[in-house]
Coordinates of C-alpha atoms and ligand atoms in Angstrom, one line a residue:
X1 CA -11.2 -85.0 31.9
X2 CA -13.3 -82.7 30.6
X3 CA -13.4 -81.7 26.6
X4 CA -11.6 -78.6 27.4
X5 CA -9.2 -80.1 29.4
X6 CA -8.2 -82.2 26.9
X7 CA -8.1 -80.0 24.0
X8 CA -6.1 -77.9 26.5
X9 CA -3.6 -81.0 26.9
X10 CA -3.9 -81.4 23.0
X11 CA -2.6 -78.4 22.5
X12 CA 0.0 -78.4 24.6
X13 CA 1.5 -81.5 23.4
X14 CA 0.8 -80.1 19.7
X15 CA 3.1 -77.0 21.0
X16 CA 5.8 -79.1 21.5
X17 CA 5.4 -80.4 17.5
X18 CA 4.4 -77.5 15.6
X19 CA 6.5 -74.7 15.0
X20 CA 5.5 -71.7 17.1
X21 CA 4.1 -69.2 14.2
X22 CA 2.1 -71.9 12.6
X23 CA 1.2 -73.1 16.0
X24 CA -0.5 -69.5 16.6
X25 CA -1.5 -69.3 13.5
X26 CA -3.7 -72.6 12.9
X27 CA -3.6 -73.9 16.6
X28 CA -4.3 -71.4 18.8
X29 CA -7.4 -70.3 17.4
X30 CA -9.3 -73.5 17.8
X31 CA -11.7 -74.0 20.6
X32 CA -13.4 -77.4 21.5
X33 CA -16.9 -77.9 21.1
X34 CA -17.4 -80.9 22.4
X35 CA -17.0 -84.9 22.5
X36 CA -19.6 -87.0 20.9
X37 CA -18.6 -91.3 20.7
X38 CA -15.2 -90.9 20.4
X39 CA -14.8 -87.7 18.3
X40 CA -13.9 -84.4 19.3
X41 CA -15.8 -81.4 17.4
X42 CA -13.5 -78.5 17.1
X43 CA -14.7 -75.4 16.2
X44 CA -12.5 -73.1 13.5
X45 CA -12.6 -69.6 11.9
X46 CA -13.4 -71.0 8.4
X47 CA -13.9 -73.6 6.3
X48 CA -10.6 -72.7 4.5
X49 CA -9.1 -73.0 8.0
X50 CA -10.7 -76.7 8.8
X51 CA -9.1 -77.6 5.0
X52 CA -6.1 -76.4 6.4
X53 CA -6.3 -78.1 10.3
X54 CA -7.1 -81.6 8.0
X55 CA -4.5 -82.0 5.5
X56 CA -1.5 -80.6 7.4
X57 CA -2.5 -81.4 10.9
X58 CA -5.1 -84.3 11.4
X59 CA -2.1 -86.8 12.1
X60 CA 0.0 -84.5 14.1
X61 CA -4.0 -83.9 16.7
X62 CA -4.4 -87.3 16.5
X63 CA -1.7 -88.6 17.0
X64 CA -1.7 -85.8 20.2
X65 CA -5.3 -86.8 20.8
X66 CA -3.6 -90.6 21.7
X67 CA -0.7 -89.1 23.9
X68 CA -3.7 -87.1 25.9
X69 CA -6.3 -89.7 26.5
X70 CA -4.2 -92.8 25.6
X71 CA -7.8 -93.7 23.0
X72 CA -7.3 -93.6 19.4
X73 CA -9.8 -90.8 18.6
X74 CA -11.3 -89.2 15.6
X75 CA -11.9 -84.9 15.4
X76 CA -13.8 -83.3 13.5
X77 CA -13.3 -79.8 12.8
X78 CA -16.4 -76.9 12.4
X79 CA -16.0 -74.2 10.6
X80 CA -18.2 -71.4 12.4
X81 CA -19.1 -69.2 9.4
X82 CA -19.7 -70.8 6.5
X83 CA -18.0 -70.7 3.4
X84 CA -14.8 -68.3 3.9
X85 CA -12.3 -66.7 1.7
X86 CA -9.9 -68.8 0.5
X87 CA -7.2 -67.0 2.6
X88 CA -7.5 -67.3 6.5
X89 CA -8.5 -64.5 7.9
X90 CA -6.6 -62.9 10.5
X91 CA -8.1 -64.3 13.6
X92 CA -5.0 -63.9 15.4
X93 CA -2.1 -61.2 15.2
X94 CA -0.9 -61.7 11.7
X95 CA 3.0 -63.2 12.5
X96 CA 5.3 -60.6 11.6
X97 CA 6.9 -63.0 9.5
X98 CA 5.9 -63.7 5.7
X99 CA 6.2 -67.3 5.9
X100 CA 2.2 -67.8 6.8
X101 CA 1.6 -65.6 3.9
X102 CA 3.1 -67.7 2.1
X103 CA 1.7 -70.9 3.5
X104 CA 5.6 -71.8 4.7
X105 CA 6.5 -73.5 7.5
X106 CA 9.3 -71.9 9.1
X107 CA 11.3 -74.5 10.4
X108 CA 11.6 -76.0 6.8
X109 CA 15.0 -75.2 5.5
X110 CA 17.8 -76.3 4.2
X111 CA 19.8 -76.0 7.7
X112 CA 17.5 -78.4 9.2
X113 CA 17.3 -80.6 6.6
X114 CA 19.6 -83.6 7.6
X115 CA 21.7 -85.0 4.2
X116 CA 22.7 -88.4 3.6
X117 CA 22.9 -90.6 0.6
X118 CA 19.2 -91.0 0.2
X119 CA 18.2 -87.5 0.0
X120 CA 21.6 -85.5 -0.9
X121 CA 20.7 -85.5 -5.0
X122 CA 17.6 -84.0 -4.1
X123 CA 18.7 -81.8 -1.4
X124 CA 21.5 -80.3 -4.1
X125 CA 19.0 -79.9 -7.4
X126 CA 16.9 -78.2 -4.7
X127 CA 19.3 -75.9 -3.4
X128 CA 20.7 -75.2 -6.7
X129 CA 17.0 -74.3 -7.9
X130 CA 16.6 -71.7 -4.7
X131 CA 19.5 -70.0 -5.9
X132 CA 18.9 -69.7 -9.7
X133 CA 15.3 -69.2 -9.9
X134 CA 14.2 -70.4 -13.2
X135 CA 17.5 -71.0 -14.7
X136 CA 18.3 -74.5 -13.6
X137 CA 16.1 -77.0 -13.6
X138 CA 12.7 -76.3 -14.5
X139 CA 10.9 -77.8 -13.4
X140 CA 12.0 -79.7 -10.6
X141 CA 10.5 -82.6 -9.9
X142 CA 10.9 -84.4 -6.4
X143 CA 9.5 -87.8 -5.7
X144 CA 9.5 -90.2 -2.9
X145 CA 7.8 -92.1 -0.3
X146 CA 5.7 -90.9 2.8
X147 CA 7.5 -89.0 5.5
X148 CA 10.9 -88.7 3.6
X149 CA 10.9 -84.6 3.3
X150 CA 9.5 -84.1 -0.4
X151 CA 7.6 -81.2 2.2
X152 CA 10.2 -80.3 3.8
X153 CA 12.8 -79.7 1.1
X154 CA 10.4 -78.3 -1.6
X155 CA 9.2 -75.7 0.9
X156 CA 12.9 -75.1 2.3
X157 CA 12.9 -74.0 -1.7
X158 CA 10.6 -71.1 -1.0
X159 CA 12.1 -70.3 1.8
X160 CA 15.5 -69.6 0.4
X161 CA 14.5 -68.0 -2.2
X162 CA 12.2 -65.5 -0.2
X163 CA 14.9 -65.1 1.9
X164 CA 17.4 -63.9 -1.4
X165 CA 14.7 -62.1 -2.7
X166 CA 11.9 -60.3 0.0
X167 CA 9.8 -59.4 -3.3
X168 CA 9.4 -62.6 -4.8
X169 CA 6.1 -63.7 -6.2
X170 CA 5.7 -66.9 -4.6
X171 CA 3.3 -69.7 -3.9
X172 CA 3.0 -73.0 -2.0
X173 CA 0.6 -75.0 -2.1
X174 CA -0.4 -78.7 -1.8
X175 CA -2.7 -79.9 -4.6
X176 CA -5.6 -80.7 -2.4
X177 CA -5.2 -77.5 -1.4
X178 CA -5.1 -75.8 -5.4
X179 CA -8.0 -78.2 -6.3
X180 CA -10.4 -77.4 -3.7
X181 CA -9.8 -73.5 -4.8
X182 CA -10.4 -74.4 -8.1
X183 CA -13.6 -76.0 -7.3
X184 CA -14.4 -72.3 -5.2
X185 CA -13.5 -70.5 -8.6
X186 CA -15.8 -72.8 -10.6
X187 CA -18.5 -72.4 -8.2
X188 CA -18.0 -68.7 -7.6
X189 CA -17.4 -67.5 -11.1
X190 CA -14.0 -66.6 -9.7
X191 CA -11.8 -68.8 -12.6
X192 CA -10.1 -65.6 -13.8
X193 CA -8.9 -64.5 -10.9
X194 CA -7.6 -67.7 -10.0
X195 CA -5.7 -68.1 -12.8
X196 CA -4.4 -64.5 -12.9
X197 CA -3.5 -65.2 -9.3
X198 CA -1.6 -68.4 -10.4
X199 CA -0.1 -67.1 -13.8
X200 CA 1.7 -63.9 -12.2
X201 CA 4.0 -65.9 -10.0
X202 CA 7.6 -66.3 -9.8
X203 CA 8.1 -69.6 -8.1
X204 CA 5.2 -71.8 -7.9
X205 CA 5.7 -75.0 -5.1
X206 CA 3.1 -77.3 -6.2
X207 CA 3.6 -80.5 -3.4
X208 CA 1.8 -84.0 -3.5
X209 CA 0.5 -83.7 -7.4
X210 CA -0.1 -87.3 -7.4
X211 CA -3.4 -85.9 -6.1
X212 CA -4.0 -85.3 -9.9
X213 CA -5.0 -88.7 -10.6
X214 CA -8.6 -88.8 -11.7
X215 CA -9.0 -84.8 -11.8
X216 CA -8.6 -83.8 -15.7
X217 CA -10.0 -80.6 -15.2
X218 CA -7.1 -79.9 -12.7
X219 CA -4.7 -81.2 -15.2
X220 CA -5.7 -79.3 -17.5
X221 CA -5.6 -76.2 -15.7
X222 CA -2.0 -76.8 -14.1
X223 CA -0.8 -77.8 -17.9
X224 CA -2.1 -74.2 -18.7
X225 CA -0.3 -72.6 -15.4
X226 CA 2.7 -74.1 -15.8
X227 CA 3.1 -73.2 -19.7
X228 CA 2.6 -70.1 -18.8
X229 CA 5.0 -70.1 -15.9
X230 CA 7.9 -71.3 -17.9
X231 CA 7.2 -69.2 -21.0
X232 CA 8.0 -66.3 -18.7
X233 CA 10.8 -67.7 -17.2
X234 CA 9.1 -68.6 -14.0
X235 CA 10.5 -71.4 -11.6
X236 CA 8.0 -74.5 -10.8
X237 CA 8.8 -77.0 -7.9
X238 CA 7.1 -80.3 -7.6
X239 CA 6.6 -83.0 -5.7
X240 CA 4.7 -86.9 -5.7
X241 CA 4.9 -89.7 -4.4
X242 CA 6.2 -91.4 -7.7
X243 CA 7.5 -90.5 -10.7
X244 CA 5.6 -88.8 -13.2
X245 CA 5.6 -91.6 -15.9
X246 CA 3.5 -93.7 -12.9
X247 CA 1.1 -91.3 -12.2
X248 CA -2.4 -92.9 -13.5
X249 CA -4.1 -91.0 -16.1
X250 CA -1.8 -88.3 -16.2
X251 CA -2.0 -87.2 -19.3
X252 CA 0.6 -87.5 -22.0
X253 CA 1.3 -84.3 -22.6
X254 CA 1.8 -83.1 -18.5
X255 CA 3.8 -86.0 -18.4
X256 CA 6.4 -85.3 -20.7
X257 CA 6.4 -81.5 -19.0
X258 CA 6.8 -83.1 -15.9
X259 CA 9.7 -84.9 -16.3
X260 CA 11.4 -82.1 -18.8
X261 CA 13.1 -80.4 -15.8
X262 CA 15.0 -82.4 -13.8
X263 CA 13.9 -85.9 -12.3
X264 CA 15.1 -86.2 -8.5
X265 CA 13.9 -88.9 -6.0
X266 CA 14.5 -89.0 -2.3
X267 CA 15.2 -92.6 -0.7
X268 CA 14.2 -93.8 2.7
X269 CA 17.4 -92.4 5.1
X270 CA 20.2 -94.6 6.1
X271 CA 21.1 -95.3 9.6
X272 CA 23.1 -92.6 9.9
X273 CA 20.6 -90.3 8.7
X274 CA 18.3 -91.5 10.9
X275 CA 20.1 -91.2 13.6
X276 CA 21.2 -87.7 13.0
X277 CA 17.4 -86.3 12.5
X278 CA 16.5 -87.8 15.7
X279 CA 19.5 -85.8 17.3
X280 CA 19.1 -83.0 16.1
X281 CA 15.1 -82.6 16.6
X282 CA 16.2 -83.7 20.3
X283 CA 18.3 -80.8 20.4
X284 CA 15.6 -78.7 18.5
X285 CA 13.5 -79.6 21.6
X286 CA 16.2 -78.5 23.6
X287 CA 15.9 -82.1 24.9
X288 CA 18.8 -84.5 26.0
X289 CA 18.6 -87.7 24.4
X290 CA 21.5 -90.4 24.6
X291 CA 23.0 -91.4 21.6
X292 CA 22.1 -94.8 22.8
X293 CA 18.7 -94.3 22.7
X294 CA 18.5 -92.5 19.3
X295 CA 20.2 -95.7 17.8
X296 CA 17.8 -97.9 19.5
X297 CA 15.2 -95.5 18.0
X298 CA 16.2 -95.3 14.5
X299 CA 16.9 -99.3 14.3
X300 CA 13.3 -99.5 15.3
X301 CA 11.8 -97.1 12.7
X302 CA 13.2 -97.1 9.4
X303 CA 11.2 -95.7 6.6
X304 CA 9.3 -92.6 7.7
X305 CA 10.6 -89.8 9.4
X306 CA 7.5 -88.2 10.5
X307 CA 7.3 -91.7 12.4
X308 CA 10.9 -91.5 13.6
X309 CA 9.9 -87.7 14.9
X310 CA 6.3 -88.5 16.5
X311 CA 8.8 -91.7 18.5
X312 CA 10.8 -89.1 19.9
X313 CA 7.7 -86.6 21.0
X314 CA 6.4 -89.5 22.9
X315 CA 9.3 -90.8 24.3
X316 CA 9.8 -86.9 25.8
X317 CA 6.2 -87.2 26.8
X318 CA 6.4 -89.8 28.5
X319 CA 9.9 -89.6 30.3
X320 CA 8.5 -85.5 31.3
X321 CA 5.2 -87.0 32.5
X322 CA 6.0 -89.9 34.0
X323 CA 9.7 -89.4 35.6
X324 CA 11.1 -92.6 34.3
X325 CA 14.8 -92.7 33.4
X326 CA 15.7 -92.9 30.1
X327 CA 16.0 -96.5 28.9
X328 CA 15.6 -98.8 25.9
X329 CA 12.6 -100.3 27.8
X330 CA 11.3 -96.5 27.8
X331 CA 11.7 -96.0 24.1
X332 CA 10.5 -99.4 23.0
X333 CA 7.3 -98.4 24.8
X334 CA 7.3 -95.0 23.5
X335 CA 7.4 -96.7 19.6
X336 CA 5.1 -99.5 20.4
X337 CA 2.3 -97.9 19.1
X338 CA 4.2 -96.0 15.9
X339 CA 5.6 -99.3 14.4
X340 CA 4.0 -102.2 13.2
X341 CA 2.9 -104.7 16.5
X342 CA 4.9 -107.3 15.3
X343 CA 7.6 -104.4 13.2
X344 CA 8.2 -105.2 9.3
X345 CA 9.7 -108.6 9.3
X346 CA 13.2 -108.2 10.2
X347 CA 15.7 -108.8 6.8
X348 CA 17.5 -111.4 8.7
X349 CA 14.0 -112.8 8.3
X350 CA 13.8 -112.2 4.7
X351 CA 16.7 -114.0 3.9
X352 CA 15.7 -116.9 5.4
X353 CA 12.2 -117.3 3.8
X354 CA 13.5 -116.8 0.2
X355 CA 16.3 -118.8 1.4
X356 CA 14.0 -121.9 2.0
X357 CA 11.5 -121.0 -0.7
X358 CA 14.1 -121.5 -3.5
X359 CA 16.4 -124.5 -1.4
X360 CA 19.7 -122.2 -1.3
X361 CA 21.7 -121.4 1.7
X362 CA 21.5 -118.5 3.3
X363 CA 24.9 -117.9 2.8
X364 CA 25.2 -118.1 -0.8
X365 CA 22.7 -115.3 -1.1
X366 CA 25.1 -113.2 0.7
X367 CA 28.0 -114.7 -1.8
X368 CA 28.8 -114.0 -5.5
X369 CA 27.5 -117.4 -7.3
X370 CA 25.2 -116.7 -10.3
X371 CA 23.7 -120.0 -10.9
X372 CA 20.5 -119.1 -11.9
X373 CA 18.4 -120.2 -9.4
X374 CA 21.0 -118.4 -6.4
X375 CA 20.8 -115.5 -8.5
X376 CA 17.0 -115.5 -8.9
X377 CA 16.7 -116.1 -4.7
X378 CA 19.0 -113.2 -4.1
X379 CA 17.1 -110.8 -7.0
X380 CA 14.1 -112.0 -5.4
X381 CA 15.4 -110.8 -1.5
X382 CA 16.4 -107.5 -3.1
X383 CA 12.7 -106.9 -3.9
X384 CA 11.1 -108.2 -1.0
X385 CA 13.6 -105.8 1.3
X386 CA 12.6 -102.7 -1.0
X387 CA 9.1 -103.4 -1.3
X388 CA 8.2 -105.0 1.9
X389 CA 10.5 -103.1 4.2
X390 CA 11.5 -99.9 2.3
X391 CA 14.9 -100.2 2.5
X392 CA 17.1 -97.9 0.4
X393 CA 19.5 -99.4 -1.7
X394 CA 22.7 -99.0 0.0
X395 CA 21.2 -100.7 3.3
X396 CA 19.8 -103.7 0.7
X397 CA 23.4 -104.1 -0.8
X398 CA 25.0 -104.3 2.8
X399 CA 22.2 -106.9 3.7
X400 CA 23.2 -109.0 0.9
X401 CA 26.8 -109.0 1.3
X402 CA 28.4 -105.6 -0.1
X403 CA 26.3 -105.4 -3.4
X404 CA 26.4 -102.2 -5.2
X405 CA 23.3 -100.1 -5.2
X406 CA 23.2 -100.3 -8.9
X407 CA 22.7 -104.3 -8.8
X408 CA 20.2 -103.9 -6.5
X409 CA 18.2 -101.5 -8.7
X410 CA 18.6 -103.8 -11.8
X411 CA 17.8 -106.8 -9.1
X412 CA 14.1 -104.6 -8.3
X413 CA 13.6 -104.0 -11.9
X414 CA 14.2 -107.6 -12.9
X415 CA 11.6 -108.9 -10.4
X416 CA 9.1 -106.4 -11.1
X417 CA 9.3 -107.1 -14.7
X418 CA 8.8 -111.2 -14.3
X419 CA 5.9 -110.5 -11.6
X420 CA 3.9 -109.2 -14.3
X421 CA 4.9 -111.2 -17.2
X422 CA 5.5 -114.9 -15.8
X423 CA 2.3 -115.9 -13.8
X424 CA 3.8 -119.0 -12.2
X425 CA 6.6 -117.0 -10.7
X426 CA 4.5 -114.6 -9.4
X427 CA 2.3 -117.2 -7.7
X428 CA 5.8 -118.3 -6.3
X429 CA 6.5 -115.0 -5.2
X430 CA 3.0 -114.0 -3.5
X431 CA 3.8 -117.2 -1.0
X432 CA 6.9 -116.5 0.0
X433 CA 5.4 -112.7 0.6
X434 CA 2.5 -114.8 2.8
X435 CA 4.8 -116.8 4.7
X436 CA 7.2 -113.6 5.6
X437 CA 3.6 -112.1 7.0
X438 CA 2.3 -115.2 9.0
X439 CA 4.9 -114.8 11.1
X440 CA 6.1 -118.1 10.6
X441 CA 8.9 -119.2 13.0
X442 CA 11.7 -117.9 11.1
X443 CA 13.9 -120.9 10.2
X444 CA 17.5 -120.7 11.6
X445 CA 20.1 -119.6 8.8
X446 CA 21.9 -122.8 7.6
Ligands
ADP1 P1 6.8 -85.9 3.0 O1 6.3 -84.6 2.4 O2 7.8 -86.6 2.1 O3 5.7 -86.9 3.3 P2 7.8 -84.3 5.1 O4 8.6 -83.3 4.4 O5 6.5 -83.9 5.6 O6 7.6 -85.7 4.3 O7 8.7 -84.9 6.3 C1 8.2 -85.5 7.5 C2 8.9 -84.9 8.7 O8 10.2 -85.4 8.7 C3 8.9 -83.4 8.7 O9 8.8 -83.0 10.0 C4 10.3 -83.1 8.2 O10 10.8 -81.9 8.8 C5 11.1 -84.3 8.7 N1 12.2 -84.6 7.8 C6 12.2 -85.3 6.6 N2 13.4 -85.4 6.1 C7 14.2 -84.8 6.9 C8 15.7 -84.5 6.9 N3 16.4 -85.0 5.9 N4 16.2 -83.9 7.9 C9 15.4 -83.4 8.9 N5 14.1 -83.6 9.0 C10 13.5 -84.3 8.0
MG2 MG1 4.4 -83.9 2.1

């Protein structure tokens, strides 16, 4: 295949993924330029535009570049002219619609945000903040791991409130994003404007701000902002991959604003959940997938979602392009590429290392005994499932007989606590974690 070909298979795979107005907007406009040892050179309208294509696209290309060519390939994207202005220009049509203005996806909102237990808190504070700009919780602070919808909900925030509200001063904006226009300003003499541009808004949506670790002088300028924000009664939305109080030299000060909204976190989804995203993305992609399947799916792939969605773009890839029914065989080879080779140990698994690491049955970790050293195994199983396999809570308790979600909590806590201050169980700990990795035959429950 020639480079053009596949970038022309690229993109039409990418079609399929992206939602059509941001598809036009930062797809279409691409062109290849060519293939050099593995990497594709793409060339792009601006350098804001190839900031752009990297940090909200490069998994989505390669992870299209893979379903095309069936390599793992790297792309590299060229801007043609220079340094551009730090909004894209309008090298297509401008979309009639004032999401891309506002750098918001339009499929992000609430109605396609699929609640369970692990999200709902998070899904109703950010509802509830849409609706009463500035009055609620402010700010709002979202946290949670890779793939679980911090983006999706925090932007499904701006595009509530846009819709309430046409007028609204609004902006999104990933804190890559902010920093590398703060870094323009610096360099351009431009600071003013950027701040002015920052300091008039209504409703900021700052997502990922764990990117603030090491930056002071973006600290320092979002500490600034967002004073200013909430001193005239201006709504701020965040999001991080961890709670502000574990965000490395944050400093003191942002810390405590952080966290003086409203505190939310987001949990890997349920079976259920998972389940019920796959459907309805099926459906979104106007796509018939058996229930079956989507079970067999979303036992497979637990913790991310962008994961659980990028299993089902392949899966309709390959059924489309290769005519083979629908199967579990199908869909297993459809994933085996998106989970781990050998998949997170299974927590039957997990129960049976710790089992034999601290000589208790299996069973009794499932039971209610709290001799001290059953209790310890069954704290210790809690962690390993959290840590190692990203379970949420509720799935944890179930594994362990029926525990409550706050017992598993105070179980995580306990362990994380004697890790750090008793060396000997942490030496214990850090070989049961090898032998759960080795692959070691998993001894048969007693
Ligand atoms: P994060 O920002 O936490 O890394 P994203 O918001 O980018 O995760 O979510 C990854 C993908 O999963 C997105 O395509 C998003 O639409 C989808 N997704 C996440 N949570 C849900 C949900 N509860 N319902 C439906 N889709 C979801
Ligand atoms: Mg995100």
């Amino acid at each position: 295949m020639s480079g053009e070909q596949v970038w022309a298979e690229v993109l039409n795979v990418l079609k399929v993924r992206v939602a059509p107005q941001a598809f036009q907007t930062w797809l279409a406009p691409t062109r290849v330029a060519g293939v050099v040892n593995g990497t594709v050179r793409v060339n792009v309208p601006s350098l804001f535009f190839a900031d752009w294509l990297q940090h909200h696209y490069l998994n989505d290309i390669i992870f299209a570049l893979k379903t095309v060519t069936g390599r793992e390939m790297e792309v590299e994207f060229v801007p043609q002219e220079g340094v551009a202005s730090p909004l894209p220009e309008p090298v297509v049509a401008p979309p009639p619609q004032v999401s891309s203005q506002f750098r918001l996806k339009s499929r992000y909102t609430f109605d396609t945000f699929i609640v369970g237990e692990s999200n709902r808190l998070a899904w109703a504070a950010a509802r509830s903040v849409a609706n009463n700009l500035g009055r609620v919780f402010n700010p709002l602070f979202i946290y949670g791991g890779v793939g679980l919808g911090k983006t999706h909900l925090i932007q499904a925030i701006g595009n509530a409130a846009l819709a309430l509200n046409p007028g609204l001063k609004l902006c999104y904006t990933p804190a890559e994003v902010l920093f590398l226009e703060l870094i323009q300003a610096i360099e351009r003499n431009t600071r003013l404007e950027f701040k002015e541009k920052y300091r008039g808004l209504n409703l900021l949506l700052l997502d990922d701000i764990h990117y603030l670790v090491g930056k002071e002088s973006l600290q320092e300028e979002i500490f600034y902002t967002f004073n200013a924000l909430q001193d005239a009664g201006s709504q701020v939305v965040f999001t991080s991959d961890r709670p502000p109080k574990d965000i490395p030299t944050l400093q003191e000060r942002l810390i405590s604003r952080l966290g003086s909204g409203l505190v939310v976190d987001i949990q890997p989804p349920e079976m259920e959940t998972r389940v019920a995203i796959l459907l309805q993305k099926a459906k979104q992609e106007q796509f018939d997938l058996p229930e079956q399947i989507a079970c067999h799916i979303a036992s497979r792939v637990r913790s991310n979602i962008r994961t659980l969605e990028a299993s089902l773009v392949r899966l309709i890839a390959l059924h489309s392009l290769t005519g083979k029914p629908l199967t579990v065989e199908l869909a297993e080879e459809a994933i085996k590429d998106l989970v781990h080779p050998d998949g997170p140990p299974e927590p039957k698994k997990v129960l049976a290392v710790v089992a034999e690491a601290f000589q208790v049955p299996v069973q009794e970790l499932k039971g209610q005994n709290r001799t001290k050293r059953i209790a310890l195994a069954r704290q210790v199983t809690m962690y390993i499932l959290r840590q190692q396999l990203n379970m949420s809570l509720k799935d944890i308790g179930y594994q362990l007989g029926g525990k409550d979600h706050t017992t598993v909590m105070h179980a995580i806590e306990k362990v994380e606590k004697l890790r750090t201050k008793d060396q000997a169980f942490n030496a214990q700990f850090e070989r049961i974690i090898k032998q759960l990795n080795n692959g070691a035959p998993c001894p048969d429950s007693r």
